[in-house]
């Protein structure tokens, strides 16, 4: 667990980047820091691995004040991924990934083996290992960045807008990849972004910061969307909050009616109650001429239907 | 007059005649006097350049001093040094070292600045200690820019050595004075050809070294 305890950062020129931040980042989950440009997200993140030291307050990593730990030692135990990937241009991909194992003095072969394993883990072709960073696309470089951060298997991962420099399609696939990795690895991740959609998609918890470095709200994504703490958060969340919130409500509790004669998945929108959200069910209903969303199981068998009135009722809670 | 531009028999006789002004000896002296300033210059420029890159306030004054030195006529420097080091190679080597510094210090500073900030930041975040970050990340990335400066320094050093002939230590430059005094062109042509060849070879060696040292550098068409 990472604990921010009354943390303030005032830069030499007087700028208050982070103002009295108190927050707990739970282990094994993704906590997203989100907010407009200049609200102190990067500063907050960098205080965790001591690239910046707080002016006031303390940051505890599993109960231990980080300022009592030697910075280099601390950092080797914390993965770090940034926007431009920050790969070393003069090192081959495999050696980029093995950076921290090398620093930790692992045997060369063991470090490279580990790097190869991670290369595959993040979905890259092992052929890429011998390339240099400039021979990779932006999305591939980001994957290498993630692999490098994971190389020494640190319990904590800090990610500063890691996916914001790639195009939307690549971004989506990187996000899914991260969620897939996290479901296997259960790291303690602090993820910084200015994109609220990314925040609600990835975060188990979302912390919204406002300019001036003040914490506006900390909540699970669904709660954030349904109960913004104030006008700033409401405005930051943007439009369609109601619809977007439905994305976090599982469809499995919907009461299904028996499918009327002649209603088939063809010509109707469908959803899978076992894995889809209420948002998907509503979307399915909007795609059907008669307004009936057809529930199907993994094998495509029809389980029943649900009408728009029932969906709206479920959406109200 | 049907004197040919080049008299091959002169070259054959003077290439290695055992005397102090045989072309071979002059060539060897030329190489030493051109090479030493560049190597010494590089050894001085690296720490000085690193200091300038680290402490920005040092940079402008250093470049200012170096530009003044660079603007001094080499002959003036030779005359000042004559009273200290006499008619020796050192009298030529010292000013040329200063000239090469004027090129190499900015090259080292530019090289350090060519390290992208996100690369430096990520090195810090991975847990590199400062010295290791410098030797394993920053300096290797600075190599292409430093070598570009080294090419300029090497070629200009090779051409500047000739001026030392005015104090009797100019390597191949002796051939220009000799030829001019005797109105005899063969030594002049030989001198020019050898100086140019030397410059081309030095440049080529550095280019090859760069290809080998930095296979990672993005090739620009
Ligand atoms: N070294 C510094 N010296 C002075 N002020 C700084 C420094 N670094 C950041 N700031 C200021 O502190 C505030 C917070 O900066 P920070 O980089 O943490 O913001 P951010 O939320 O990460 O923004 P962005 O989304 O643009 O990356 C900004 O007003 C910024 O200008
Ligand atoms: Mg930032």
XYZ file of C-alpha atoms and ligand atoms in Angstrom:
570
model
C 0.000 0.000 0.000
C 1.146 3.512 -0.825
C 0.010 6.209 1.578
C 0.088 9.932 0.841
C 0.011 11.625 4.215
C -0.620 15.380 3.971
C 1.773 15.722 1.035
C 2.521 19.184 -0.346
C 5.004 20.043 -3.075
C 6.039 23.632 -3.542
C 8.604 24.207 -6.319
C 11.465 26.692 -5.911
C 9.540 29.329 -7.879
C 6.635 29.110 -5.449
C 4.321 26.984 -7.621
C 2.247 24.700 -5.439
C 1.973 21.577 -7.579
C 0.442 19.309 -4.942
C -1.511 20.672 -2.007
C -2.007 18.661 1.167
C -2.718 15.378 -0.570
C -3.847 12.501 1.624
C -4.732 9.273 -0.129
C -4.327 5.544 0.136
C -3.344 3.474 -2.876
C -4.350 -0.113 -2.185
C -2.164 -3.084 -3.082
C -2.944 -5.204 -6.107
C -5.248 -2.658 -7.747
C -5.048 0.115 -10.328
C -5.419 3.607 -8.900
C -5.730 6.336 -11.519
C -4.734 9.961 -10.956
C -6.711 12.045 -13.405
C -7.109 15.758 -13.886
C -6.446 18.659 -16.250
C -2.941 19.608 -17.383
C -0.810 21.068 -14.606
C -2.878 19.699 -11.735
C 0.134 17.907 -10.243
C -0.321 14.327 -11.476
C 3.268 13.813 -12.577
C 4.589 15.522 -9.482
C 2.496 13.239 -7.251
C 3.711 10.160 -9.108
C 7.367 11.145 -8.986
C 7.260 11.703 -5.272
C 6.568 7.992 -4.872
C 9.916 6.959 -6.367
C 11.714 10.047 -5.054
C 12.413 11.662 -8.387
C 10.885 14.570 -6.505
C 10.849 14.953 -2.725
C 7.804 16.454 -0.992
C 8.039 19.842 0.707
C 5.707 18.728 3.475
C 4.092 15.478 4.494
C 5.202 11.909 3.980
C 4.754 9.125 1.485
C 4.754 5.637 2.922
C 5.378 2.501 0.909
C 4.033 -0.432 2.926
C 4.356 1.699 6.030
C 7.893 2.892 5.367
C 8.659 6.551 4.652
C 10.196 6.547 1.151
C 12.586 9.369 2.011
C 14.390 6.973 4.376
C 15.221 4.603 1.497
C 18.219 5.082 -0.820
C 16.706 6.469 -4.056
C 18.419 4.043 -6.461
C 17.455 1.028 -4.362
C 13.892 2.276 -4.019
C 13.573 2.861 -7.785
C 14.835 -0.582 -8.742
C 11.841 -1.945 -6.865
C 9.319 0.291 -8.613
C 8.507 -0.051 -12.313
C 8.132 3.201 -14.231
C 6.540 3.759 -17.635
C 6.281 7.140 -19.363
C 4.635 8.655 -22.391
C 7.512 8.511 -24.884
C 8.511 5.094 -23.502
C 11.953 6.518 -22.653
C 13.709 3.528 -24.185
C 17.496 3.684 -24.428
C 18.140 4.293 -28.141
C 21.590 2.676 -28.036
C 20.470 -0.626 -26.578
C 18.734 -3.497 -28.279
C 15.177 -4.234 -27.197
C 16.189 -7.274 -25.173
C 18.779 -5.258 -23.261
C 16.358 -2.388 -22.775
C 13.955 -4.768 -21.093
C 16.731 -6.307 -19.000
C 17.901 -2.907 -17.713
C 16.850 -3.268 -14.094
C 17.915 -6.948 -13.797
C 21.349 -5.841 -15.083
C 21.430 -3.040 -12.511
C 20.517 -5.535 -9.831
C 23.497 -7.622 -10.884
C 21.615 -10.594 -12.295
C 23.582 -13.025 -14.372
C 23.509 -11.830 -18.026
C 21.869 -14.972 -19.363
C 19.212 -15.040 -16.692
C 18.424 -11.354 -17.279
C 18.092 -11.871 -21.046
C 15.953 -14.979 -20.605
C 13.671 -12.995 -18.369
C 13.556 -10.201 -20.967
C 12.565 -12.659 -23.703
C 9.813 -14.036 -21.521
C 8.447 -10.546 -20.945
C 8.688 -9.649 -24.615
C 6.190 -12.391 -25.353
C 4.141 -11.560 -22.328
C 3.430 -8.055 -23.621
C 2.488 -9.454 -27.010
C 5.612 -8.806 -29.069
C 7.328 -11.075 -31.558
C 10.608 -12.515 -30.163
C 12.194 -11.419 -33.446
C 12.018 -7.857 -32.113
C 14.552 -8.650 -29.409
C 17.596 -7.819 -31.504
C 16.195 -4.577 -32.888
C 16.937 -1.072 -31.718
C 14.119 1.151 -30.457
C 14.015 3.303 -33.601
C 13.050 0.188 -35.566
C 9.784 -0.175 -33.602
C 6.454 1.619 -33.943
C 5.239 3.863 -31.158
C 2.818 1.227 -29.893
C 5.504 -1.456 -29.907
C 7.871 0.849 -28.033
C 5.204 1.370 -25.378
C 4.869 -2.395 -24.966
C 8.633 -2.623 -24.520
C 8.359 0.159 -21.946
C 5.827 -1.904 -19.999
C 7.970 -5.044 -20.310
C 11.007 -3.136 -19.050
C 9.091 -1.848 -16.050
C 8.030 -5.396 -15.188
C 11.439 -7.016 -15.716
C 12.545 -7.302 -12.106
C 9.002 -8.145 -11.021
C 8.494 -5.044 -8.853
C 5.350 -5.031 -6.715
C 4.624 -1.411 -7.672
C 4.215 0.117 -11.126
C 4.041 3.845 -11.845
C 2.658 4.815 -15.237
C 2.652 8.436 -16.416
C 0.340 8.866 -19.423
C 1.891 5.766 -20.980
C -0.594 5.467 -23.818
C -1.366 9.068 -24.697
C 1.104 9.409 -27.564
C -0.308 6.564 -29.673
C -3.335 6.544 -31.949
C -6.761 5.596 -30.526
C -6.818 2.037 -31.900
C -3.378 1.195 -30.559
C -4.296 2.903 -27.302
C -7.344 0.703 -26.896
C -5.331 -2.450 -27.489
C -2.632 -1.334 -25.037
C -5.304 -0.630 -22.425
C -6.823 -4.089 -22.847
C -3.369 -5.619 -22.693
C -2.699 -3.823 -19.429
C -5.960 -5.060 -17.941
C -5.155 -8.597 -19.064
C -1.641 -8.420 -17.569
C -2.990 -6.959 -14.353
C -5.513 -9.777 -14.010
C -2.545 -12.159 -13.970
C 0.010 -10.086 -12.051
C -1.987 -8.098 -9.474
C 0.513 -5.260 -9.244
C -0.032 -2.114 -7.247
C -0.394 0.355 -10.101
C -0.592 4.122 -10.018
C -1.678 5.289 -13.447
C -1.672 8.936 -14.482
C -3.803 10.261 -17.313
C -5.682 13.402 -18.310
C -8.230 11.295 -20.192
C -11.274 10.589 -18.038
C -12.454 7.759 -20.304
C -9.138 6.004 -19.852
C -9.373 6.633 -16.114
C -12.791 5.011 -15.701
C -11.841 2.186 -18.023
C -8.643 1.190 -16.224
C -9.104 2.334 -12.640
C -10.307 0.251 -9.749
C -10.187 3.600 -7.989
C -10.039 7.017 -9.620
C -8.584 10.063 -7.875
C -9.597 13.335 -9.556
C -7.198 16.236 -9.017
C -7.874 19.862 -9.770
C -5.393 22.575 -10.777
C -3.524 23.757 -7.723
C -2.859 20.171 -6.758
C -5.949 19.581 -4.655
C -7.739 16.269 -4.490
C -11.317 16.723 -5.740
C -12.697 13.200 -5.320
C -11.615 9.602 -4.869
C -14.095 6.925 -5.872
C -14.697 3.769 -7.850
C -15.464 4.657 -11.518
C -19.188 3.824 -11.287
C -19.610 5.915 -8.131
C -17.671 8.759 -9.658
C -20.016 8.787 -12.647
C -23.175 8.545 -10.572
C -22.168 10.855 -7.715
C -19.647 13.528 -8.712
C -18.593 15.431 -5.594
C -18.905 18.898 -7.097
C -19.276 20.976 -10.258
C -15.614 20.653 -11.152
C -15.761 16.863 -11.146
C -19.121 16.887 -12.935
C -17.766 19.091 -15.673
C -14.545 17.089 -15.915
C -16.495 13.865 -16.315
C -18.158 15.410 -19.328
C -21.319 14.420 -21.140
C -23.206 11.124 -21.201
C -22.303 10.314 -17.605
C -25.540 8.383 -17.198
C -24.927 6.145 -20.185
C -21.245 5.699 -19.347
C -22.071 4.678 -15.813
C -24.151 1.811 -17.179
C -20.930 0.399 -18.537
C -20.039 -0.532 -14.951
C -23.348 -2.168 -14.100
C -23.384 -5.878 -14.976
C -26.317 -7.087 -17.063
C -26.528 -10.399 -15.227
C -29.260 -9.194 -12.844
C -31.695 -8.257 -15.608
C -34.971 -10.165 -15.448
C -35.380 -11.872 -18.844
C -38.746 -12.526 -20.510
C -39.188 -15.618 -22.653
C -38.432 -14.857 -26.279
C -41.656 -14.333 -28.284
C -42.293 -16.582 -31.261
C -40.064 -15.686 -34.207
C -37.561 -13.506 -32.268
C -34.047 -14.614 -33.205
C -30.604 -13.100 -32.805
C -30.731 -12.200 -36.498
C -32.273 -8.791 -36.919
C -31.915 -8.034 -33.190
C -29.240 -6.534 -31.030
C -27.790 -9.151 -28.671
C -25.896 -9.159 -25.384
C -24.397 -11.810 -23.146
C -25.702 -11.393 -19.569
C -22.759 -13.361 -18.187
C -20.146 -10.858 -19.342
C -21.765 -7.712 -20.740
C -22.829 -4.507 -18.999
C -26.208 -2.831 -18.845
C -24.830 -0.382 -21.381
C -24.329 -3.195 -23.890
C -27.853 -4.478 -23.205
C -29.334 -1.019 -23.733
C -27.338 -0.629 -26.917
C -28.639 -4.002 -28.122
C -32.197 -2.902 -27.500
C -31.651 0.364 -29.408
C -30.404 -1.653 -32.379
C -33.552 -3.799 -32.519
C -36.541 -2.494 -34.493
C -38.953 -3.768 -31.831
C -36.794 -2.549 -28.957
C -36.130 -6.034 -27.626
C -32.552 -6.834 -26.612
C -31.885 -10.533 -27.096
C -29.849 -12.261 -24.375
C -27.593 -15.022 -25.674
C -25.136 -17.335 -23.951
C -21.534 -18.079 -24.907
C -22.700 -20.504 -27.592
C -25.163 -18.018 -29.088
C -28.282 -19.774 -27.728
C -31.171 -17.426 -26.973
C -31.789 -17.107 -23.219
C -34.623 -14.596 -23.394
C -35.332 -10.976 -24.181
C -35.561 -7.721 -22.301
C -37.534 -4.642 -23.327
C -36.687 -0.965 -23.061
C -38.948 -0.246 -20.098
C -37.206 -2.972 -18.067
C -33.793 -1.674 -19.118
C -34.568 1.884 -18.103
C -35.933 0.576 -14.819
C -32.722 -1.363 -14.189
C -30.648 1.681 -15.124
C -32.426 3.783 -12.466
C -31.071 1.264 -9.981
C 59.863 26.955 -70.130
C 58.567 23.465 -70.494
C 58.978 22.605 -66.803
C 56.308 19.966 -65.966
C 53.933 20.552 -63.065
C 55.155 17.413 -61.331
C 58.585 15.964 -61.658
C 58.321 12.360 -60.659
C 62.062 11.933 -60.378
C 62.087 14.600 -57.600
C 59.492 12.611 -55.700
C 61.441 9.398 -56.123
C 64.631 11.044 -54.885
C 63.100 12.912 -51.955
C 60.532 10.463 -50.658
C 63.000 8.818 -48.295
C 66.398 10.445 -48.656
C 67.452 10.013 -45.031
C 67.458 13.752 -44.361
C 65.134 15.688 -41.995
C 63.155 17.100 -44.935
C 62.465 13.876 -46.791
C 58.791 13.692 -47.691
C 58.325 10.596 -45.540
C 59.718 12.291 -42.425
C 57.652 15.407 -43.073
C 54.555 13.258 -43.463
C 55.253 11.467 -40.181
C 55.800 14.756 -38.363
C 52.634 16.109 -39.899
C 50.602 13.180 -38.657
C 51.984 13.501 -35.134
C 51.414 17.236 -34.927
C 47.889 16.937 -36.295
C 46.901 13.875 -34.322
C 48.172 14.763 -30.846
C 46.146 18.004 -30.551
C 42.930 16.210 -31.475
C 43.454 13.368 -28.995
C 44.594 15.666 -26.191
C 41.780 18.053 -27.119
C 39.228 15.281 -26.828
C 40.587 14.157 -23.461
C 40.283 17.721 -22.152
C 36.991 18.500 -23.896
C 35.096 15.556 -22.391
C 35.395 16.577 -18.728
C 35.155 20.280 -19.569
C 32.143 19.731 -21.821
C 30.473 17.596 -19.172
C 31.060 20.331 -16.608
C 29.530 22.899 -18.988
C 26.548 20.660 -19.668
C 26.066 20.128 -15.941
C 26.654 23.725 -14.794
C 25.017 25.801 -17.495
C 26.508 29.072 -16.261
C 29.976 27.788 -17.224
C 29.019 27.261 -20.838
C 28.751 30.797 -22.213
C 32.049 32.027 -20.673
C 33.847 28.879 -21.856
C 32.548 29.205 -25.397
C 33.402 32.919 -25.311
C 37.020 32.243 -24.332
C 37.298 29.454 -26.878
C 35.982 31.683 -29.665
C 38.524 34.369 -28.810
C 41.300 31.767 -28.905
C 39.958 30.452 -32.182
C 40.035 33.915 -33.684
C 43.704 34.467 -32.793
C 46.000 34.004 -35.793
C 47.970 30.804 -35.288
C 51.143 32.656 -36.119
C 50.579 35.008 -33.199
C 50.212 32.058 -30.869
C 53.361 30.466 -32.251
C 55.360 33.642 -31.578
C 54.090 33.884 -28.026
C 54.935 30.249 -27.368
C 58.335 30.424 -29.057
C 59.834 32.086 -25.998
C 58.625 29.196 -23.831
C 58.809 26.062 -25.926
C 61.220 27.158 -28.642
C 61.333 25.837 -32.184
C 59.790 22.492 -31.285
C 56.711 20.539 -32.254
C 55.194 21.504 -28.920
C 54.970 25.099 -30.118
C 52.662 23.918 -32.879
C 50.819 21.290 -30.862
C 49.676 23.611 -28.077
C 47.814 26.159 -30.260
C 46.286 23.377 -32.326
C 45.057 21.730 -29.154
C 43.383 24.996 -28.192
C 41.779 25.212 -31.631
C 40.467 21.685 -31.388
C 39.017 22.481 -27.954
C 37.029 25.300 -29.515
C 35.302 22.715 -31.685
C 35.185 19.770 -29.305
C 33.842 21.405 -26.132
C 30.659 22.604 -27.874
C 30.415 19.170 -29.515
C 30.449 17.438 -26.128
C 27.908 19.908 -24.734
C 25.659 19.469 -27.777
C 26.087 15.711 -27.489
C 24.880 15.761 -23.911
C 21.968 17.933 -24.962
C 21.096 15.424 -27.666
C 20.149 12.950 -24.940
C 16.335 13.183 -24.885
C 14.970 14.289 -21.552
C 12.606 11.321 -21.319
C 15.541 8.947 -21.759
C 17.472 10.646 -18.980
C 14.377 10.639 -16.754
C 13.705 6.998 -17.354
C 17.330 6.151 -16.531
C 16.863 7.915 -13.206
C 13.588 6.114 -12.629
C 15.141 2.703 -13.364
C 17.599 3.300 -10.539
C 20.822 4.296 -12.344
C 23.220 6.101 -10.032
C 24.620 9.343 -11.501
C 28.049 8.004 -12.577
C 26.627 4.902 -14.164
C 23.922 6.900 -15.875
C 26.630 9.109 -17.372
C 28.843 6.279 -18.612
C 26.164 3.794 -19.664
C 23.406 6.031 -20.961
C 24.315 9.667 -21.549
C 27.820 9.409 -23.018
C 26.988 6.563 -25.422
C 24.016 8.527 -26.707
C 26.207 11.619 -27.122
C 28.734 9.740 -29.293
C 27.324 10.601 -32.756
C 27.327 14.325 -32.039
C 30.814 14.231 -30.486
C 32.177 12.284 -33.459
C 30.694 14.840 -35.848
C 32.713 17.474 -33.972
C 35.764 15.240 -34.037
C 35.636 15.081 -37.835
C 35.769 18.865 -38.071
C 38.548 19.058 -35.481
C 40.655 16.379 -37.187
C 40.396 17.830 -40.678
C 41.130 21.384 -39.590
C 44.015 20.222 -37.447
C 45.569 18.414 -40.405
C 45.316 21.505 -42.565
C 46.526 23.920 -39.857
C 49.761 22.060 -39.097
C 51.245 23.458 -42.329
C 51.369 26.960 -40.845
C 53.983 25.676 -38.409
C 56.415 25.629 -41.354
C 56.937 29.340 -40.654
C 58.755 28.354 -37.460
C 60.319 25.304 -39.057
C 57.820 22.806 -37.649
C 55.089 22.440 -40.202
C 55.315 18.875 -41.376
C 54.298 18.869 -45.025
C 53.972 22.656 -44.831
C 57.737 22.759 -45.390
C 57.114 21.650 -48.964
C 55.015 24.750 -49.662
C 57.738 27.122 -48.452
C 60.428 25.160 -50.225
C 58.526 25.099 -53.491
C 57.596 28.736 -53.290
C 61.158 29.862 -52.554
C 62.511 27.885 -55.498
C 59.619 28.569 -57.848
C 59.432 24.815 -58.186
C 55.950 23.346 -58.115
C 56.504 19.661 -57.535
C 56.879 19.891 -53.697
C 53.824 22.132 -53.526
C 51.698 19.669 -55.461
C 53.012 16.748 -53.397
C 52.253 18.673 -50.194
C 48.707 19.514 -51.250
C 47.945 15.986 -52.383
C 49.269 14.447 -49.162
C 47.471 16.921 -46.873
C 44.192 16.373 -48.674
C 44.664 12.605 -48.649
C 45.459 12.687 -44.943
C 42.313 14.699 -44.243
C 40.162 12.334 -46.291
C 41.591 9.260 -44.602
C 41.107 10.723 -41.111
C 37.529 11.634 -41.970
C 36.849 8.190 -43.363
C 38.321 6.465 -40.305
C 36.020 8.478 -38.033
C 32.992 7.747 -40.210
C 33.717 4.024 -40.103
C 34.256 4.201 -36.350
C 30.903 5.920 -35.999
C 29.129 3.232 -38.011
C 30.679 0.554 -35.819
C 30.174 2.355 -32.509
C 26.619 3.518 -33.075
C 24.693 0.982 -35.144
C 21.632 2.234 -33.307
C 21.757 5.766 -34.670
C 18.871 6.427 -37.009
C 20.337 6.641 -40.483
C 19.247 9.769 -42.230
C 19.012 9.467 -45.966
N 10.432 21.835 -11.856
C 9.361 22.647 -11.727
N 9.524 23.909 -11.283
C 8.456 24.723 -11.135
N 7.186 24.375 -11.392
C 6.970 23.142 -11.833
C 8.040 22.198 -12.038
N 7.513 21.038 -12.483
C 6.194 21.233 -12.566
N 5.853 22.494 -12.180
C 4.502 23.051 -12.105
O 3.768 22.292 -11.193
C 2.436 22.102 -11.654
C 2.130 20.630 -11.727
O 2.980 20.034 -12.689
P 2.833 18.499 -13.106
O 3.886 18.229 -14.119
O 2.835 17.670 -11.889
O 1.407 18.505 -13.792
P 0.610 17.344 -14.556
O -0.669 17.182 -13.863
O 1.476 16.147 -14.704
O 0.358 18.023 -15.963
P 0.314 17.380 -17.431
O -1.016 16.706 -17.572
O 0.421 18.568 -18.322
O 1.478 16.451 -17.535
C 2.335 22.830 -12.971
O 1.793 24.093 -12.748
C 3.766 22.954 -13.421
O 3.956 24.095 -14.197
Mg 2.367 15.139 -16.376
